[in-house]
Short mmCIF file of C-alpha atoms and ligand atoms in Angstrom, two decimals:
data_model
loop_
_atom_site.label_atom_id
_atom_site.label_comp_id
_atom_site.label_asym_id
_atom_site.label_seq_id
_atom_site.Cartn_x
_atom_site.Cartn_y
_atom_site.Cartn_z
CA MET A 1 2.75 -24.78 29.14
CA LEU A 2 1.99 -25.43 25.51
CA ALA A 3 1.67 -22.34 23.36
CA VAL A 4 -1.20 -23.79 21.38
CA ALA A 5 -3.83 -26.04 22.91
CA GLY A 6 -3.71 -29.51 21.46
CA ILE A 7 -0.37 -29.31 19.67
CA ALA A 8 1.52 -32.58 19.45
CA SER A 9 3.92 -33.26 22.30
CA ALA A 10 5.88 -36.13 23.79
CA GLN A 11 4.27 -35.66 27.20
CA ASN A 12 1.69 -37.87 28.83
CA PRO A 13 -1.75 -37.57 27.27
CA ALA A 14 -3.82 -34.64 28.46
CA ILE A 15 -7.22 -35.43 29.95
CA VAL A 16 -10.35 -34.09 28.29
CA ALA A 17 -13.61 -34.54 30.19
CA HIS A 18 -16.22 -35.78 27.70
CA ARG A 19 -19.29 -33.50 27.91
CA GLY A 20 -17.79 -32.13 31.13
CA TYR A 21 -17.02 -34.19 34.24
CA TRP A 22 -20.59 -35.33 34.65
CA ASP A 23 -20.45 -38.67 36.52
CA ASP A 24 -22.90 -37.66 39.24
CA ASN A 25 -24.42 -34.83 37.26
CA ALA A 26 -25.83 -34.00 33.81
CA GLN A 27 -23.82 -34.20 30.59
CA ASN A 28 -23.04 -30.83 29.01
CA SER A 29 -24.28 -28.99 32.09
CA ILE A 30 -22.55 -25.95 33.47
CA ALA A 31 -22.08 -27.87 36.73
CA SER A 32 -20.16 -30.59 34.82
CA LEU A 33 -17.91 -28.02 33.18
CA LYS A 34 -17.22 -26.52 36.60
CA LYS A 35 -16.31 -29.94 37.98
CA ALA A 36 -13.89 -30.57 35.09
CA GLN A 37 -12.24 -27.24 35.83
CA GLU A 38 -12.04 -27.96 39.55
CA PHE A 39 -10.63 -31.45 38.95
CA GLY A 40 -7.87 -29.89 36.89
CA CYS A 41 -8.73 -31.50 33.58
CA TRP A 42 -6.57 -30.20 30.74
CA GLY A 43 -9.76 -29.73 28.75
CA SER A 44 -13.50 -30.11 28.85
CA GLU A 45 -15.53 -31.04 25.80
CA CYS A 46 -19.03 -29.89 24.90
CA ASP A 47 -21.37 -30.14 21.89
CA VAL A 48 -23.21 -27.28 20.27
CA HIS A 49 -26.14 -26.86 17.89
CA LEU A 50 -27.77 -23.83 16.31
CA THR A 51 -31.50 -23.39 16.87
CA ALA A 52 -33.77 -22.40 13.98
CA ASP A 53 -33.58 -18.77 15.17
CA ASN A 54 -29.78 -18.83 15.41
CA VAL A 55 -29.08 -19.32 19.11
CA VAL A 56 -26.18 -21.64 19.86
CA VAL A 57 -27.07 -24.12 22.61
CA VAL A 58 -25.02 -26.76 24.37
CA ASN A 59 -26.40 -30.30 24.14
CA HIS A 60 -25.21 -33.60 22.74
CA ASP A 61 -28.28 -35.05 21.05
CA GLY A 62 -29.97 -33.22 18.23
CA THR A 63 -33.31 -33.79 19.90
CA ILE A 64 -34.50 -33.20 23.44
CA GLY A 65 -37.68 -35.12 24.04
CA VAL A 66 -39.79 -34.25 21.01
CA THR A 67 -37.89 -31.03 20.28
CA ASP A 68 -35.51 -31.05 17.32
CA ILE A 69 -32.97 -28.38 18.27
CA GLN A 70 -31.85 -27.31 14.82
CA THR A 71 -35.38 -26.85 13.45
CA SER A 72 -36.98 -25.38 16.58
CA PRO A 73 -36.92 -21.86 17.99
CA PHE A 74 -34.81 -21.28 21.08
CA LYS A 75 -37.90 -20.68 23.21
CA GLU A 76 -39.06 -24.27 22.63
CA VAL A 77 -35.59 -25.70 23.21
CA ARG A 78 -35.29 -23.72 26.42
CA ASP A 79 -38.48 -25.26 27.80
CA ASN A 80 -36.46 -28.42 28.35
CA LYS A 81 -34.33 -29.05 31.41
CA LEU A 82 -31.24 -31.13 32.01
CA LYS A 83 -31.58 -33.92 34.54
CA ASN A 84 -29.88 -31.79 37.21
CA GLY A 85 -32.54 -29.11 36.75
CA GLU A 86 -30.39 -26.67 34.75
CA PRO A 87 -32.03 -25.20 31.67
CA ILE A 88 -30.38 -26.25 28.39
CA PRO A 89 -27.43 -23.82 28.41
CA THR A 90 -26.82 -21.33 25.66
CA LEU A 91 -23.22 -21.19 24.49
CA ASP A 92 -23.01 -17.71 26.02
CA GLU A 93 -24.02 -19.02 29.43
CA TYR A 94 -21.62 -21.92 29.08
CA LEU A 95 -18.76 -19.60 28.15
CA ASP A 96 -19.38 -17.52 31.28
CA GLN A 97 -18.29 -20.63 33.18
CA ALA A 98 -15.51 -21.54 30.71
CA ALA A 99 -13.98 -18.12 31.31
CA GLN A 100 -13.80 -18.83 35.06
CA SER A 101 -10.80 -21.10 34.51
CA GLU A 102 -7.54 -19.78 33.13
CA THR A 103 -6.25 -23.26 32.34
CA CYS A 104 -9.04 -25.64 31.34
CA VAL A 105 -9.21 -25.70 27.53
CA LEU A 106 -12.67 -25.70 25.99
CA VAL A 107 -12.90 -28.51 23.43
CA LEU A 108 -15.80 -27.23 21.38
CA GLU A 109 -17.58 -29.76 19.19
CA ILE A 110 -19.68 -28.11 16.53
CA LYS A 111 -22.29 -30.61 15.38
CA PRO A 112 -23.03 -31.07 11.68
CA HIS A 113 -25.94 -28.96 10.41
CA ALA A 114 -28.34 -29.35 7.49
CA ASN A 115 -26.31 -27.50 4.87
CA GLN A 116 -23.31 -25.22 4.39
CA VAL A 117 -25.33 -22.07 5.04
CA ARG A 118 -26.29 -23.36 8.47
CA GLU A 119 -22.77 -24.62 9.13
CA ASP A 120 -21.35 -21.21 8.19
CA MET A 121 -23.86 -19.62 10.55
CA VAL A 122 -23.04 -21.86 13.52
CA ILE A 123 -19.30 -21.28 12.98
CA HIS A 124 -19.87 -17.52 12.86
CA GLN A 125 -22.00 -17.54 16.00
CA CYS A 126 -19.46 -19.64 17.91
CA LEU A 127 -16.54 -17.41 16.95
CA GLU A 128 -18.48 -14.27 17.92
CA ALA A 129 -19.45 -15.78 21.28
CA LEU A 130 -15.87 -16.83 22.01
CA LYS A 131 -14.65 -13.37 21.10
CA ALA A 132 -17.21 -11.73 23.39
CA HIS A 133 -15.91 -13.84 26.29
CA GLN A 134 -12.23 -13.20 25.50
CA LEU A 135 -11.88 -16.90 24.74
CA LEU A 136 -11.11 -16.69 21.03
CA ASP A 137 -7.56 -17.68 21.79
CA PRO A 138 -5.66 -20.74 20.52
CA THR A 139 -4.47 -21.52 24.05
CA ARG A 140 -8.07 -21.64 25.34
CA VAL A 141 -10.08 -23.42 22.67
CA VAL A 142 -9.75 -26.50 20.48
CA PHE A 143 -12.36 -27.07 17.78
CA ILE A 144 -13.64 -30.53 16.87
CA SER A 145 -16.30 -31.68 14.39
CA PHE A 146 -17.62 -34.66 12.47
CA SER A 147 -18.36 -32.24 9.64
CA TYR A 148 -15.37 -32.10 7.34
CA TYR A 149 -16.64 -28.81 5.95
CA ILE A 150 -16.75 -27.26 9.43
CA CYS A 151 -13.19 -28.45 10.11
CA LYS A 152 -11.93 -27.01 6.82
CA GLU A 153 -13.67 -23.70 7.40
CA LEU A 154 -12.35 -23.39 10.95
CA ALA A 155 -8.84 -24.20 9.73
CA ARG A 156 -9.19 -21.45 7.13
CA LEU A 157 -10.72 -18.86 9.48
CA CYS A 158 -8.62 -19.69 12.55
CA PRO A 159 -5.26 -20.96 11.22
CA ASP A 160 -3.54 -20.58 14.61
CA PHE A 161 -6.03 -22.84 16.39
CA THR A 162 -6.10 -26.60 16.79
CA VAL A 163 -8.89 -28.18 14.74
CA GLN A 164 -9.43 -31.92 15.07
CA TYR A 165 -11.57 -33.97 12.68
CA LEU A 166 -13.71 -36.61 14.38
CA GLU A 167 -15.04 -39.07 11.83
CA GLY A 168 -12.05 -41.40 11.60
CA ASP A 169 -12.45 -42.15 7.89
CA LYS A 170 -9.34 -40.32 6.64
CA SER A 171 -5.63 -40.80 7.23
CA PRO A 172 -3.74 -37.96 8.93
CA ALA A 173 -2.04 -37.18 5.60
CA GLU A 174 -5.42 -36.70 3.89
CA VAL A 175 -6.62 -34.42 6.67
CA HIS A 176 -3.34 -32.49 6.67
CA ALA A 177 -3.63 -31.95 2.92
CA ASP A 178 -6.79 -29.95 3.66
CA LYS A 179 -4.89 -27.83 6.21
CA ILE A 180 -6.65 -29.37 9.22
CA ASN A 181 -4.05 -29.81 11.95
CA GLY A 182 -5.50 -32.51 14.15
CA ILE A 183 -7.52 -35.70 14.41
CA ASP A 184 -9.81 -36.82 17.21
CA TYR A 185 -10.74 -40.40 16.41
CA HIS A 186 -12.59 -43.16 18.19
CA TYR A 187 -9.92 -45.20 19.96
CA SER A 188 -10.82 -48.31 17.96
CA ARG A 189 -9.70 -46.53 14.76
CA LEU A 190 -6.33 -45.80 16.34
CA VAL A 191 -6.02 -49.41 17.52
CA LYS A 192 -6.68 -50.48 13.93
CA HIS A 193 -4.28 -47.86 12.56
CA PRO A 194 -1.60 -47.37 15.20
CA GLU A 195 0.68 -45.89 12.53
CA TRP A 196 -1.67 -42.91 12.28
CA VAL A 197 -0.40 -41.52 15.59
CA GLN A 198 3.19 -41.29 14.35
CA GLU A 199 2.04 -40.19 10.90
CA ALA A 200 0.08 -37.32 12.45
CA HIS A 201 2.92 -36.30 14.74
CA ALA A 202 5.40 -36.34 11.85
CA LEU A 203 3.07 -33.85 10.12
CA GLY A 204 2.92 -31.65 13.23
CA MET A 205 -0.68 -32.67 13.95
CA SER A 206 -2.25 -33.45 17.29
CA VAL A 207 -4.08 -36.69 18.09
CA ASN A 208 -7.02 -36.94 20.45
CA ALA A 209 -8.91 -40.21 21.13
CA TRP A 210 -12.57 -40.59 22.13
CA THR A 211 -14.25 -41.87 24.29
CA VAL A 212 -11.84 -43.93 26.31
CA ASP A 213 -13.29 -45.21 29.56
CA GLN A 214 -11.95 -48.74 30.15
CA GLU A 215 -8.55 -49.38 31.71
CA LYS A 216 -7.23 -51.56 28.88
CA ASP A 217 -8.22 -49.00 26.26
CA ILE A 218 -6.78 -46.10 28.25
CA ARG A 219 -3.50 -48.02 28.63
CA LYS A 220 -3.45 -48.66 24.89
CA MET A 221 -3.89 -44.97 24.07
CA ILE A 222 -1.12 -44.02 26.52
CA GLU A 223 1.11 -46.63 24.85
CA LEU A 224 0.29 -45.26 21.37
CA GLY A 225 1.30 -41.78 22.48
CA VAL A 226 -1.86 -39.83 21.75
CA ASP A 227 -1.87 -36.19 22.85
CA GLN A 228 -5.29 -36.17 24.50
CA ILE A 229 -7.61 -38.79 25.90
CA THR A 230 -11.27 -37.81 25.92
CA THR A 231 -13.03 -39.73 28.65
CA ASN A 232 -16.10 -40.07 30.83
CA ASN A 233 -13.71 -41.15 33.61
CA PRO A 234 -11.07 -38.46 34.17
CA LEU A 235 -10.14 -39.92 37.56
CA LEU A 236 -9.22 -43.34 36.11
CA VAL A 237 -7.19 -41.78 33.29
CA ARG A 238 -5.32 -39.63 35.80
CA GLN A 239 -4.57 -42.65 37.98
CA LEU A 240 -3.27 -44.68 35.03
CA ILE A 241 -1.10 -41.82 33.73
CA GLN A 242 0.45 -41.44 37.18
CA LEU A 243 1.38 -45.12 37.49
MG1 MG B 1 -19.03 -34.52 21.56
#
């Protein structure tokens, strides 16, 4: 068992369910997180936003119908339902389920917010929520973000945790220079820059690839030696790893 979730290793890639294992369910639902846990995924990814009145909610898109999450009060956000009938989960509700598994790592994507004040607030709220659920633990959580500021802040506040930058516009050495210890790049960036996997590993960084659903792309990421594969198809990735 790895001491720190997401640390570079020479093992087969670990499987991260993208927005939970949702194939017959709703993305980012509690039911999809539960399925990822039951399937034995190494990790399960979710996306979070802060409402205007500072409630962290789990959803991918910044808008639900006509409701803009980050500029709306929680009450309005909550009026919306996921397609499986669940209400839009708060991070607290989601973490109740995350805590049910002792093994499935929560890969927590904190979405960019309007400014640094809001990004500081969403980071603070996430860390407090994780702490309250006894999940603020580097073996239980990996942080990811497209916001470089959020990644740098998390690396500063949580130096023992894996933090992976998502945008794909910087080399591992550039990211490492800012004390961020991982990358999580679209697989096409890693195909274009296969040397980045070795470069990251030589710097002690972890490499995650999103969102890898097709057999040829999954095979390529296995061949490149990434540490995690984030996928909408955990079953296919598992089958290909086991070949
Ligand atoms: Mg995401």
